[in-house]
Short mmCIF file of N, CA and C and ligand atoms in Angstrom, two decimals:
data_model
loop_
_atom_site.label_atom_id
_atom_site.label_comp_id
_atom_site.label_asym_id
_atom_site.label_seq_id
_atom_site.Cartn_x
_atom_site.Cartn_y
_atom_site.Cartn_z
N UNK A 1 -7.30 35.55 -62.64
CA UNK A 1 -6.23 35.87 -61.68
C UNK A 1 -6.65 37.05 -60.81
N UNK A 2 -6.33 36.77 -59.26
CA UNK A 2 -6.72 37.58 -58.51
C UNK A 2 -5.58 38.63 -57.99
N UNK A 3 -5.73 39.86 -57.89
CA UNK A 3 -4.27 40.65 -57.56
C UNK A 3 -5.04 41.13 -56.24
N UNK A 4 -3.59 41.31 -55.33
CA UNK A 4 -3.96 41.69 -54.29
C UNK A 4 -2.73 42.74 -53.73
N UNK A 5 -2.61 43.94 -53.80
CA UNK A 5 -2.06 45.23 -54.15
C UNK A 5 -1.61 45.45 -52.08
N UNK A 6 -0.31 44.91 -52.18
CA UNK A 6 -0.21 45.71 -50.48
C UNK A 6 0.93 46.86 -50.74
N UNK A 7 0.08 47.98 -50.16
CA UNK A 7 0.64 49.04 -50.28
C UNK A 7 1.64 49.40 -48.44
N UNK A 8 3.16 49.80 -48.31
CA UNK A 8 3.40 50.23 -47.21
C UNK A 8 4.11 51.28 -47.12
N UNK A 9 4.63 51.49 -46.37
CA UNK A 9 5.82 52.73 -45.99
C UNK A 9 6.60 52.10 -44.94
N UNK A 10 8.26 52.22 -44.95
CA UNK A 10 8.30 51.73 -43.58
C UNK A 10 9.55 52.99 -43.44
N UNK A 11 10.15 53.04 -42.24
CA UNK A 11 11.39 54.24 -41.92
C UNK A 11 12.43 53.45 -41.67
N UNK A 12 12.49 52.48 -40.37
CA UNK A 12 13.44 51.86 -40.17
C UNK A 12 13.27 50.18 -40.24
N UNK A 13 12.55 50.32 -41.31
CA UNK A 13 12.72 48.37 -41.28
C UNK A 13 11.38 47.82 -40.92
N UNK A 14 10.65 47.74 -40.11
CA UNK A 14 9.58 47.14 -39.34
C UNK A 14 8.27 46.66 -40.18
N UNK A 15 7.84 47.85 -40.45
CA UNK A 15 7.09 47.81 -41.13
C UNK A 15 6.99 46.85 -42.90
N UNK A 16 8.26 47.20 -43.22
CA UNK A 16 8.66 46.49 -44.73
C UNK A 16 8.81 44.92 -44.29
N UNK A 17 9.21 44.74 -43.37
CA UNK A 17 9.25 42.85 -42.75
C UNK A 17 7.72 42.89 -42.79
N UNK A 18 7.37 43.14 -42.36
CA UNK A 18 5.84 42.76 -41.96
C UNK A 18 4.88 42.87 -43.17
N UNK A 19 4.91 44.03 -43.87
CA UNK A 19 4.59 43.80 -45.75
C UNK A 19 5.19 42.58 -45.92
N UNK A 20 6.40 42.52 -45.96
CA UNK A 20 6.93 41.10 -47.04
C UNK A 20 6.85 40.27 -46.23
N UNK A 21 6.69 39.97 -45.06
CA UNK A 21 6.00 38.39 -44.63
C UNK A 21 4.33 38.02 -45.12
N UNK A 22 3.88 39.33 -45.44
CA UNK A 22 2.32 38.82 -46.27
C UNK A 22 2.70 39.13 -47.22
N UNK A 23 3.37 39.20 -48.27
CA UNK A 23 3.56 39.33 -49.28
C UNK A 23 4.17 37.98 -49.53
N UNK A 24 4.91 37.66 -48.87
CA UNK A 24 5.39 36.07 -49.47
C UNK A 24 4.43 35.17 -49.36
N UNK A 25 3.63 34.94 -48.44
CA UNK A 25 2.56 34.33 -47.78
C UNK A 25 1.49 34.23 -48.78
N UNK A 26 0.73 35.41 -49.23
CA UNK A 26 -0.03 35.90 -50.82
C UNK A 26 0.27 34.97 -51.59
N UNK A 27 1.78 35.40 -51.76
CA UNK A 27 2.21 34.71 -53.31
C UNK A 27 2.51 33.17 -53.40
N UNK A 28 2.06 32.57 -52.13
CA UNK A 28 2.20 31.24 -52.51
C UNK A 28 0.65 30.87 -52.69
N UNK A 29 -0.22 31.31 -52.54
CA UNK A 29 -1.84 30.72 -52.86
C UNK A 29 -1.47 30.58 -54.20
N UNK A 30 -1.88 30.02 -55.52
CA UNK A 30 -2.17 29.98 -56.76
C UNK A 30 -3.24 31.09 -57.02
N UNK A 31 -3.31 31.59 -58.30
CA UNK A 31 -4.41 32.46 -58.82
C UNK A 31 -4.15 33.76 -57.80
N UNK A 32 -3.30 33.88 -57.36
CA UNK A 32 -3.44 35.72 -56.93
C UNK A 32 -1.72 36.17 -57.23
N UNK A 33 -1.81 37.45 -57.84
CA UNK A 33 -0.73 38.28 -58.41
C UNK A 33 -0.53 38.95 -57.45
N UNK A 34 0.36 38.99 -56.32
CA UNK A 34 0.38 40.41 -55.63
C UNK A 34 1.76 41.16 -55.81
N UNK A 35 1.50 42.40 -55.69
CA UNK A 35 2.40 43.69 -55.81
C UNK A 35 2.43 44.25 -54.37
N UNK A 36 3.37 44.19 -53.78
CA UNK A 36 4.31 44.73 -52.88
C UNK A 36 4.79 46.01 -53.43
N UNK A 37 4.44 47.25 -52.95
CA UNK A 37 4.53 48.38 -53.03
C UNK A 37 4.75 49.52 -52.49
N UNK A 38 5.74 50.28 -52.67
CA UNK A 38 6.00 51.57 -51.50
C UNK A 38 5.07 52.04 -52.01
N UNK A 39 4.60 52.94 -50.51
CA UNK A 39 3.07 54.21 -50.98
C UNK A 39 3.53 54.86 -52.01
N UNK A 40 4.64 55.61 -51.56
CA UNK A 40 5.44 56.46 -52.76
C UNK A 40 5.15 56.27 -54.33
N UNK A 41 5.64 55.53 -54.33
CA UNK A 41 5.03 54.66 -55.96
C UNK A 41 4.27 54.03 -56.08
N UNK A 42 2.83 54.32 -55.10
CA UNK A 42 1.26 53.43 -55.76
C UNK A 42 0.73 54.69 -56.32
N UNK A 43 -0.10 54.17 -57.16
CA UNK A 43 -0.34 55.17 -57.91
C UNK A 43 -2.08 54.91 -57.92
N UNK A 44 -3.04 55.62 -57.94
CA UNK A 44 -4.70 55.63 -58.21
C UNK A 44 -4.84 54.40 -58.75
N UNK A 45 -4.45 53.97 -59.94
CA UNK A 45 -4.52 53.02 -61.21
C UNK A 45 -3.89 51.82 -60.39
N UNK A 46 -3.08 51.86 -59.90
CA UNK A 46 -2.75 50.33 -58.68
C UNK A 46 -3.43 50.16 -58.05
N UNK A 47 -4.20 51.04 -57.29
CA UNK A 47 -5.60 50.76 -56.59
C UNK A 47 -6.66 50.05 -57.16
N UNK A 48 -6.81 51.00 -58.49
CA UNK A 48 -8.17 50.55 -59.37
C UNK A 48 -7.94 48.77 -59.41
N UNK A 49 -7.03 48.98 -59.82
CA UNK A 49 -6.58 47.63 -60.70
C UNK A 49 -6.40 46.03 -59.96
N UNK A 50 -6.53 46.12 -57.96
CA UNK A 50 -6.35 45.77 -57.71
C UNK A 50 -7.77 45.11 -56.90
N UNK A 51 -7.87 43.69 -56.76
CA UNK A 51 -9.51 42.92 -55.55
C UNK A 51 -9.42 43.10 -54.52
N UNK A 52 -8.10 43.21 -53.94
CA UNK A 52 -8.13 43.79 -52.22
C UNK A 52 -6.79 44.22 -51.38
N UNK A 53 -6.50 45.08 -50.63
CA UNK A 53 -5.45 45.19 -49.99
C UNK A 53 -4.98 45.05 -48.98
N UNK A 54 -3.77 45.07 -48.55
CA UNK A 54 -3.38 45.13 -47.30
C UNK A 54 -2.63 46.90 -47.08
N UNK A 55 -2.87 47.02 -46.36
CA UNK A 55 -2.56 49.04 -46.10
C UNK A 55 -1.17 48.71 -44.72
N UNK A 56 -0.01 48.53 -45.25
CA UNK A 56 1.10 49.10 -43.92
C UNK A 56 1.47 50.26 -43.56
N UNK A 57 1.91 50.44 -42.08
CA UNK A 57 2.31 51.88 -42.14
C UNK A 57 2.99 51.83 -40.60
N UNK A 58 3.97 52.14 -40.54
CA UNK A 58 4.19 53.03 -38.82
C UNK A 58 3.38 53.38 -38.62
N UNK A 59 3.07 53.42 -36.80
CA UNK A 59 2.70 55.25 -36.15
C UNK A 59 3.74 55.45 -36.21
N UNK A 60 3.29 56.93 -36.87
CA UNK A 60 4.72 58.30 -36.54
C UNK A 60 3.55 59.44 -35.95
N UNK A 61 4.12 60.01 -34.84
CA UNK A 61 3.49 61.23 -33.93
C UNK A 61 1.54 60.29 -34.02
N UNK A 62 2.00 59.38 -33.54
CA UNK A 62 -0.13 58.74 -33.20
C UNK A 62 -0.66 59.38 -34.37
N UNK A 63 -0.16 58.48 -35.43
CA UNK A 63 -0.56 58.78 -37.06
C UNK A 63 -0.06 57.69 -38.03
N UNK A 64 -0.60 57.55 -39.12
CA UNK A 64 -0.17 57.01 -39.63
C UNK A 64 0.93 57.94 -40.62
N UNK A 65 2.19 56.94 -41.16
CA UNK A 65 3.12 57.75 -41.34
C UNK A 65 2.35 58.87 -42.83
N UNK A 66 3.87 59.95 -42.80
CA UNK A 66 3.36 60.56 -43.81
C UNK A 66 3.17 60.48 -45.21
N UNK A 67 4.50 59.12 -45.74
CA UNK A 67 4.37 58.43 -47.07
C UNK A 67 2.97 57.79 -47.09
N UNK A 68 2.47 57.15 -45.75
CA UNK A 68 1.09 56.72 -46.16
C UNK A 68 0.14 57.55 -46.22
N UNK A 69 0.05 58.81 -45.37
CA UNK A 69 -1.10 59.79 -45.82
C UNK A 69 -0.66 60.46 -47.46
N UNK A 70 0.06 60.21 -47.69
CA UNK A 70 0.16 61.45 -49.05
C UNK A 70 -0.37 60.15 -49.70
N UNK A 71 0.31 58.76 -50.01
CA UNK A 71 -0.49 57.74 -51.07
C UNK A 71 -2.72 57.67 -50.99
N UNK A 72 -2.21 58.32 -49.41
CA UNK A 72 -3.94 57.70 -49.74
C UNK A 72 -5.00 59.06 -50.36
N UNK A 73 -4.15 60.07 -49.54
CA UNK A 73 -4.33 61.58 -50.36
C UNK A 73 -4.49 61.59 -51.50
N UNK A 74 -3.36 60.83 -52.26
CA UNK A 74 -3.90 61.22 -53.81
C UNK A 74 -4.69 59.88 -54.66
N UNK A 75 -4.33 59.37 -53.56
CA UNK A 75 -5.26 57.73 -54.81
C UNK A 75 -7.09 58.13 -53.70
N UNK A 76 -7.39 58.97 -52.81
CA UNK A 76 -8.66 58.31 -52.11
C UNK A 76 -9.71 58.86 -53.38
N UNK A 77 -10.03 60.42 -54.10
CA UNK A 77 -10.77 60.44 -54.86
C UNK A 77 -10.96 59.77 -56.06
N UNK A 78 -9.49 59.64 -56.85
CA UNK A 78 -9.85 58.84 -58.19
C UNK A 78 -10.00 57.68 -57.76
N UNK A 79 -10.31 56.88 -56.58
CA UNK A 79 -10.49 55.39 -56.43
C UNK A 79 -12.02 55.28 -55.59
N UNK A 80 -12.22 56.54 -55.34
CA UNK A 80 -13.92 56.76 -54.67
C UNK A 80 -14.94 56.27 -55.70
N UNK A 81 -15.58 55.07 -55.20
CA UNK A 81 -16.79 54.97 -55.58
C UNK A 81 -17.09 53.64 -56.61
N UNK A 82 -15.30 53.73 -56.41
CA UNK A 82 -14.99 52.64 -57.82
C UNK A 82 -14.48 51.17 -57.06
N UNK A 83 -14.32 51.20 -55.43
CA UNK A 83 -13.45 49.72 -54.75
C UNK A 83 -14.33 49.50 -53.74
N UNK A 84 -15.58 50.31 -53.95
CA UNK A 84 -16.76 49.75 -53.25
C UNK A 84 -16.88 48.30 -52.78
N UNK A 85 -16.64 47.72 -51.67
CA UNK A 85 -16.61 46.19 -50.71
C UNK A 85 -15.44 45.17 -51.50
N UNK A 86 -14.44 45.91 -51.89
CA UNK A 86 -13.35 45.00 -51.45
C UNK A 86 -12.72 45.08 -50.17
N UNK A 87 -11.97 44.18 -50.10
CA UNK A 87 -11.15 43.69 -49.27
C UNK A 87 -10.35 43.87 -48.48
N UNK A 88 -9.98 44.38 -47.53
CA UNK A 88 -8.75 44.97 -46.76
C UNK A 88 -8.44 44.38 -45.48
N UNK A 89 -6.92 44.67 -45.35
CA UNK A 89 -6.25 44.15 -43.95
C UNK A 89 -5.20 45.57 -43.44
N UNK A 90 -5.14 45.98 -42.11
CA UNK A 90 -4.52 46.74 -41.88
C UNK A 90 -3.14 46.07 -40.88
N UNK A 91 -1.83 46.58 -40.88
CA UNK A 91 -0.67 46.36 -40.37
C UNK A 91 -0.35 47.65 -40.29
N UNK A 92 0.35 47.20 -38.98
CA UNK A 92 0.71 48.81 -37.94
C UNK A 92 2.00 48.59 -37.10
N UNK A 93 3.82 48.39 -37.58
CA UNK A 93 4.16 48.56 -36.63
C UNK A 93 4.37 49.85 -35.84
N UNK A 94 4.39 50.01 -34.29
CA UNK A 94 4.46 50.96 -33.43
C UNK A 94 5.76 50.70 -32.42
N UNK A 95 5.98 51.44 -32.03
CA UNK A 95 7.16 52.18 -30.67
C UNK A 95 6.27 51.24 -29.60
N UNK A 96 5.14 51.65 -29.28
CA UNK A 96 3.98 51.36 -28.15
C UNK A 96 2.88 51.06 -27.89
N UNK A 97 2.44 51.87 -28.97
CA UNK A 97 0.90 52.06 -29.25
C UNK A 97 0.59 51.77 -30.71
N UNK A 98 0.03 52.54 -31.87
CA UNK A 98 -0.13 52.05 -32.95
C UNK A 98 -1.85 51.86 -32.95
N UNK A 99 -2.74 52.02 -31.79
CA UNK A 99 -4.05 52.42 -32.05
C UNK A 99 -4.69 53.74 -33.16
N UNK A 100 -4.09 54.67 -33.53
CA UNK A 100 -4.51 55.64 -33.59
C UNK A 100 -4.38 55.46 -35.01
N UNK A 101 -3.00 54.77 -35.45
CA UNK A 101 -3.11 54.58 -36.93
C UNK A 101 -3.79 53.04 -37.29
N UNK A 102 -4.25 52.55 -36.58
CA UNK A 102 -5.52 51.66 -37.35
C UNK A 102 -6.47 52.57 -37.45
N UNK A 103 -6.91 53.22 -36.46
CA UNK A 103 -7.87 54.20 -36.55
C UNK A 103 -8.37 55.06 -37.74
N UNK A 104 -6.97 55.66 -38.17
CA UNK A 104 -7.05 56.35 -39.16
C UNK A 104 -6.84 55.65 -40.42
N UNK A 105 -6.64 54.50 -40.74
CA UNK A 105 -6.56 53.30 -41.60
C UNK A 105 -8.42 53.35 -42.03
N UNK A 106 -8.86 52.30 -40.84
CA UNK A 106 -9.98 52.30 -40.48
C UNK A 106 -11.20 53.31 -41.18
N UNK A 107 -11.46 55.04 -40.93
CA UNK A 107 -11.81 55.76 -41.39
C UNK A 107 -11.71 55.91 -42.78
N UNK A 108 -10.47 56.01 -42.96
CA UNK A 108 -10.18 56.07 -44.79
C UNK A 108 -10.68 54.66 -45.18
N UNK A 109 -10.57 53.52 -45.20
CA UNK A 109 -11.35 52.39 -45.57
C UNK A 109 -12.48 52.45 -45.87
N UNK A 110 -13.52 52.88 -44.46
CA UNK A 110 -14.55 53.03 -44.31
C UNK A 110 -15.27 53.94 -45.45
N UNK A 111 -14.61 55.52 -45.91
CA UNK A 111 -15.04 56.08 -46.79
C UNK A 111 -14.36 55.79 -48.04
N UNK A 112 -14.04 54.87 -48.37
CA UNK A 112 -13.81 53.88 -49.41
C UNK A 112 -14.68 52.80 -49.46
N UNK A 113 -15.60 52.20 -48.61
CA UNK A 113 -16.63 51.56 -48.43
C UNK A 113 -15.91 50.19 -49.04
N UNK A 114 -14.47 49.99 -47.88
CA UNK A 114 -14.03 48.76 -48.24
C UNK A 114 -14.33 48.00 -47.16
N UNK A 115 -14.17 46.91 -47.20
CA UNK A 115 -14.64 45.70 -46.81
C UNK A 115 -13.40 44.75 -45.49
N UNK A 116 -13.46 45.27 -44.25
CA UNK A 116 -12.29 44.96 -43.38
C UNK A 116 -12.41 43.37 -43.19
N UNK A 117 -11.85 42.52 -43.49
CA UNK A 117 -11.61 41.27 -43.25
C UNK A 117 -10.99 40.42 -42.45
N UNK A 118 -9.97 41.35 -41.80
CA UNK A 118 -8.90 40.51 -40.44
C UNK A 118 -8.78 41.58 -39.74
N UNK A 119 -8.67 41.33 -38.32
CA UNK A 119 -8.23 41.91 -37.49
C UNK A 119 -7.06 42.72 -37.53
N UNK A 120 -7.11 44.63 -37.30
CA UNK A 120 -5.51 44.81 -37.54
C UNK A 120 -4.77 44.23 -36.70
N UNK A 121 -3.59 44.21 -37.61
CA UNK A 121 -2.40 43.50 -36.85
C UNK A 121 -1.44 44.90 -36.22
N UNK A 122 -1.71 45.42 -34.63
CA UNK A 122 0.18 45.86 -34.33
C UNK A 122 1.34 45.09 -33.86
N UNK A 123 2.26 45.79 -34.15
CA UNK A 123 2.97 45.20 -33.56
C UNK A 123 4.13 45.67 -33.25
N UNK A 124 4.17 46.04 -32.29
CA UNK A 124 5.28 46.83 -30.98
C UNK A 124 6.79 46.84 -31.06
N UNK A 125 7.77 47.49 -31.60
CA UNK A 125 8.68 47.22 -31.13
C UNK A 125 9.32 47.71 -29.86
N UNK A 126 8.31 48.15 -29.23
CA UNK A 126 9.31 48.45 -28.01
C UNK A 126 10.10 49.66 -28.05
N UNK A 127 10.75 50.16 -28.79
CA UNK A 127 11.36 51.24 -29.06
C UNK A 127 11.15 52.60 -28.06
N UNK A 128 11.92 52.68 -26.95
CA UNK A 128 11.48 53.52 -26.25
C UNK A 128 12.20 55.04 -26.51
N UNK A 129 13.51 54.36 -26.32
CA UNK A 129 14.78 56.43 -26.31
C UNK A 129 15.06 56.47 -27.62
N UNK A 130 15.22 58.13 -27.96
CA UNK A 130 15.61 58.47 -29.33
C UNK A 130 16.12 57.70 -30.31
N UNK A 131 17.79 57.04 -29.43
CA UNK A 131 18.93 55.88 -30.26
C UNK A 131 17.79 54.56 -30.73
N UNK A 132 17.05 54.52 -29.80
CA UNK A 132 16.21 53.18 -29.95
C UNK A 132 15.16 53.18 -31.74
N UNK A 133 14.39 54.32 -31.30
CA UNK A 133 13.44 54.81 -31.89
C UNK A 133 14.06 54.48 -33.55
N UNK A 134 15.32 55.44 -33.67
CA UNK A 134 15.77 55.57 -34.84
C UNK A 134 16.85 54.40 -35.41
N UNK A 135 16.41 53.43 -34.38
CA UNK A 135 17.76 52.21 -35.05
C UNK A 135 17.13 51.59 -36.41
N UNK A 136 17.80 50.76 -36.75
CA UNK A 136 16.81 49.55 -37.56
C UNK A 136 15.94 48.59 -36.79
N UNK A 137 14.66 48.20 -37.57
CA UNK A 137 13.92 47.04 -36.38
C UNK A 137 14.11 45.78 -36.98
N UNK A 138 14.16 44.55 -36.11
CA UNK A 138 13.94 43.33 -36.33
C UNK A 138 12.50 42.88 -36.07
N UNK A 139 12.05 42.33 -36.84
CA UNK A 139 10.21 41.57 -36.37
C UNK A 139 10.67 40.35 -35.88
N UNK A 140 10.14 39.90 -34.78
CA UNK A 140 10.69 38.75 -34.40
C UNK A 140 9.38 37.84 -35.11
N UNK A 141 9.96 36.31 -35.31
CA UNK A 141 9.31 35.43 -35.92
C UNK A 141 7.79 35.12 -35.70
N UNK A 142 7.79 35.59 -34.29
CA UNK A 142 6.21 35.02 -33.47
C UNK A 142 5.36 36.14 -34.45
N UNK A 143 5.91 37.44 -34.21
CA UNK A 143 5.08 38.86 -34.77
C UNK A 143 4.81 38.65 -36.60
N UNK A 144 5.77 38.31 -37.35
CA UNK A 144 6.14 38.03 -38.86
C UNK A 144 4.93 37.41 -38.99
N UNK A 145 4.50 35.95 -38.38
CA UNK A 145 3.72 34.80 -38.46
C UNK A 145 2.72 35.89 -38.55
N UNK A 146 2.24 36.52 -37.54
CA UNK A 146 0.40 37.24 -37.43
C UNK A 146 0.31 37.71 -38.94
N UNK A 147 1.60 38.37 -39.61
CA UNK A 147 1.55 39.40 -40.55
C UNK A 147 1.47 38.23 -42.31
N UNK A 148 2.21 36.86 -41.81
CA UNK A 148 2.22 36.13 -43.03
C UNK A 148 0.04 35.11 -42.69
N UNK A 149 0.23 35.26 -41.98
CA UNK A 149 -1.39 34.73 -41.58
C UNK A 149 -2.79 35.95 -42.50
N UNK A 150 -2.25 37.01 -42.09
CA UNK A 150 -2.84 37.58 -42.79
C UNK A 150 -2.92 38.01 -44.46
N UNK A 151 -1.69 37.99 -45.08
CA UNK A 151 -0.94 37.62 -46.08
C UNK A 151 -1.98 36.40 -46.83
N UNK A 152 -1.97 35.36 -46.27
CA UNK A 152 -2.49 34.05 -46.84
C UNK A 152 -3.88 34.34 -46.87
N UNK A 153 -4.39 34.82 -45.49
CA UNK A 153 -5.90 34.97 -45.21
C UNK A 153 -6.73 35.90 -46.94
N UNK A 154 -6.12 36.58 -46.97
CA UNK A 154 -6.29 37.88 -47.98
C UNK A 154 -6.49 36.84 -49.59
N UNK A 155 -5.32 36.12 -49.24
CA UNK A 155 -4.80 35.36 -50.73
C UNK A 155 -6.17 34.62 -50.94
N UNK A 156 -6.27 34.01 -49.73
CA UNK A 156 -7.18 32.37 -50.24
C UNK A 156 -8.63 32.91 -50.59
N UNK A 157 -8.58 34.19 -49.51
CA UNK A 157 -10.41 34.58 -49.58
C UNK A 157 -10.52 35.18 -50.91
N UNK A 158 -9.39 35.53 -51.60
CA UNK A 158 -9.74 36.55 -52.75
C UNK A 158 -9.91 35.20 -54.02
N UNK A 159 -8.80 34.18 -53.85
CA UNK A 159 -9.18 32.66 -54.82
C UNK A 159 -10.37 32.15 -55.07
N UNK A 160 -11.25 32.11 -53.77
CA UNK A 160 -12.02 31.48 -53.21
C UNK A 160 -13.57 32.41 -53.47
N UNK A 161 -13.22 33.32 -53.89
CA UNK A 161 -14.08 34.57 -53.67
C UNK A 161 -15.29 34.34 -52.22
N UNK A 162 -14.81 34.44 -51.17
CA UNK A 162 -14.43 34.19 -50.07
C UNK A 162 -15.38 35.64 -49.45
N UNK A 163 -15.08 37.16 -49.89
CA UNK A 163 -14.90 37.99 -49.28
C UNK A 163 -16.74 38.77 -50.47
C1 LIG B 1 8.83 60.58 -35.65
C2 LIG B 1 8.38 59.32 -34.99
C3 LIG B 1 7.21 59.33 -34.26
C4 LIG B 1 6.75 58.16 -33.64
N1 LIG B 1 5.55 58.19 -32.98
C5 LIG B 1 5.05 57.04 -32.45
C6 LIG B 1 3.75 57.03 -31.86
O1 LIG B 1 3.04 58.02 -31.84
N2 LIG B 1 3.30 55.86 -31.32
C7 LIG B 1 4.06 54.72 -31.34
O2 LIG B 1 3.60 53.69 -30.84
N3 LIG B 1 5.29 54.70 -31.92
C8 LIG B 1 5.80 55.83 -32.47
N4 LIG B 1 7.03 55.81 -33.10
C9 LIG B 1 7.80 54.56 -33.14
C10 LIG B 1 7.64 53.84 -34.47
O3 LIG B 1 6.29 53.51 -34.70
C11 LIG B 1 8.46 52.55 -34.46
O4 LIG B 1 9.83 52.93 -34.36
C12 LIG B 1 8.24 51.64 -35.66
O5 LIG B 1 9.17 50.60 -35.61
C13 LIG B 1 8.37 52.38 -36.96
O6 LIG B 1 8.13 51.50 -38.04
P1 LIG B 1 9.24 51.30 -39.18
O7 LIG B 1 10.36 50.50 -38.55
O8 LIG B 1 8.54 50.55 -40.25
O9 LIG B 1 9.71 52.65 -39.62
C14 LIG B 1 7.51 56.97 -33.73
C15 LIG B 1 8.70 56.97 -34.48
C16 LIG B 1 9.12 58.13 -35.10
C17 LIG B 1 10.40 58.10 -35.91
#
């Protein structure tokens, strides 16, 4: 059995649709266990334990949010050296942009010497004025799909040993 560990953060909604559209997506391949997980509560040992991930997160201030820097803060040394070329997918919803936190996705991966497999996914809500910013988000269906595509992509390659 293959586990495939997606770790996210979300503030107002966006982000957690877009985890659980690859998270449902995952869990229909056969042979892969996945755990859907706030950063908050991943812990080093969920890392270890896991063949590949998917990493969600807002930009907050052209960053990735701060629940996701503190999870990767404390899981990046005890998981250094040990998740050498697995698997990863990055998801980013943004206000606009959302470059900066693949970016910084990207880097931390990289010195994890994991293994990027799909294209990140952003995906925009638009969110321009304060009221906006801080409402709840809806993912519309077209955007969900990129995020359950990748979801499956992750699943089959990890069955398949694929990656
Ligand atoms: C404090 C804060 C800072 C933000 N900074 C950015 C930013 O730098 N770039 C961007 O594209 N969106 C930015 N946004 C918009 C969020 O990325 C957007 O609202 C997104 O839907 C948040 O994801 P969530 O719904 O999972 O919380 C910011 C939002 C907040 C609350």
């Amino acid at each position: 059995m293959k586990r495939l560990l997606i770790v996210f953060h979300s503030m107002t909604g966006g982000t957690r649709q877009m985890a659980a559209a690859s998270a449902a997506a995952a869990a229909a391949e056969q042979d892969v266990t996945v755990s859907l997980q706030a950063a908050a509560d991943t812990l080093p040992e969920d890392v270890l334990a896991a063949d590949g991930y998917i990493f969600a997160t807002p930009e907050n201030l052209a960053a990735i949010s701060g629940m996701m820097k503190d999870f990767f803060d404390r899981c990046y040394y005890p998981a250094l050296d040990l998740v050498n070329g697995r698997p990863y997918a990055a998801l980013v919803c943004a206000g606009s942009d959302g470059t900066n936190a693949v970016r910084q996705i990207e880097r931390i991966a990289t010195g994890w010497r994991l293994k990027q497999v799909a294209e990140p996914v952003i995906i925009c809500t638009h969110a321009q004025t304060q009221e906006a910013i801080l409402a709840p988000k809806t993912i519309a269906l077209a955007d969900l799909a990129r995020c359950t595509e990748i979801g499956a992509l992750l699943a089959a390659g990890l069955t398949m040993g694929a990656f």
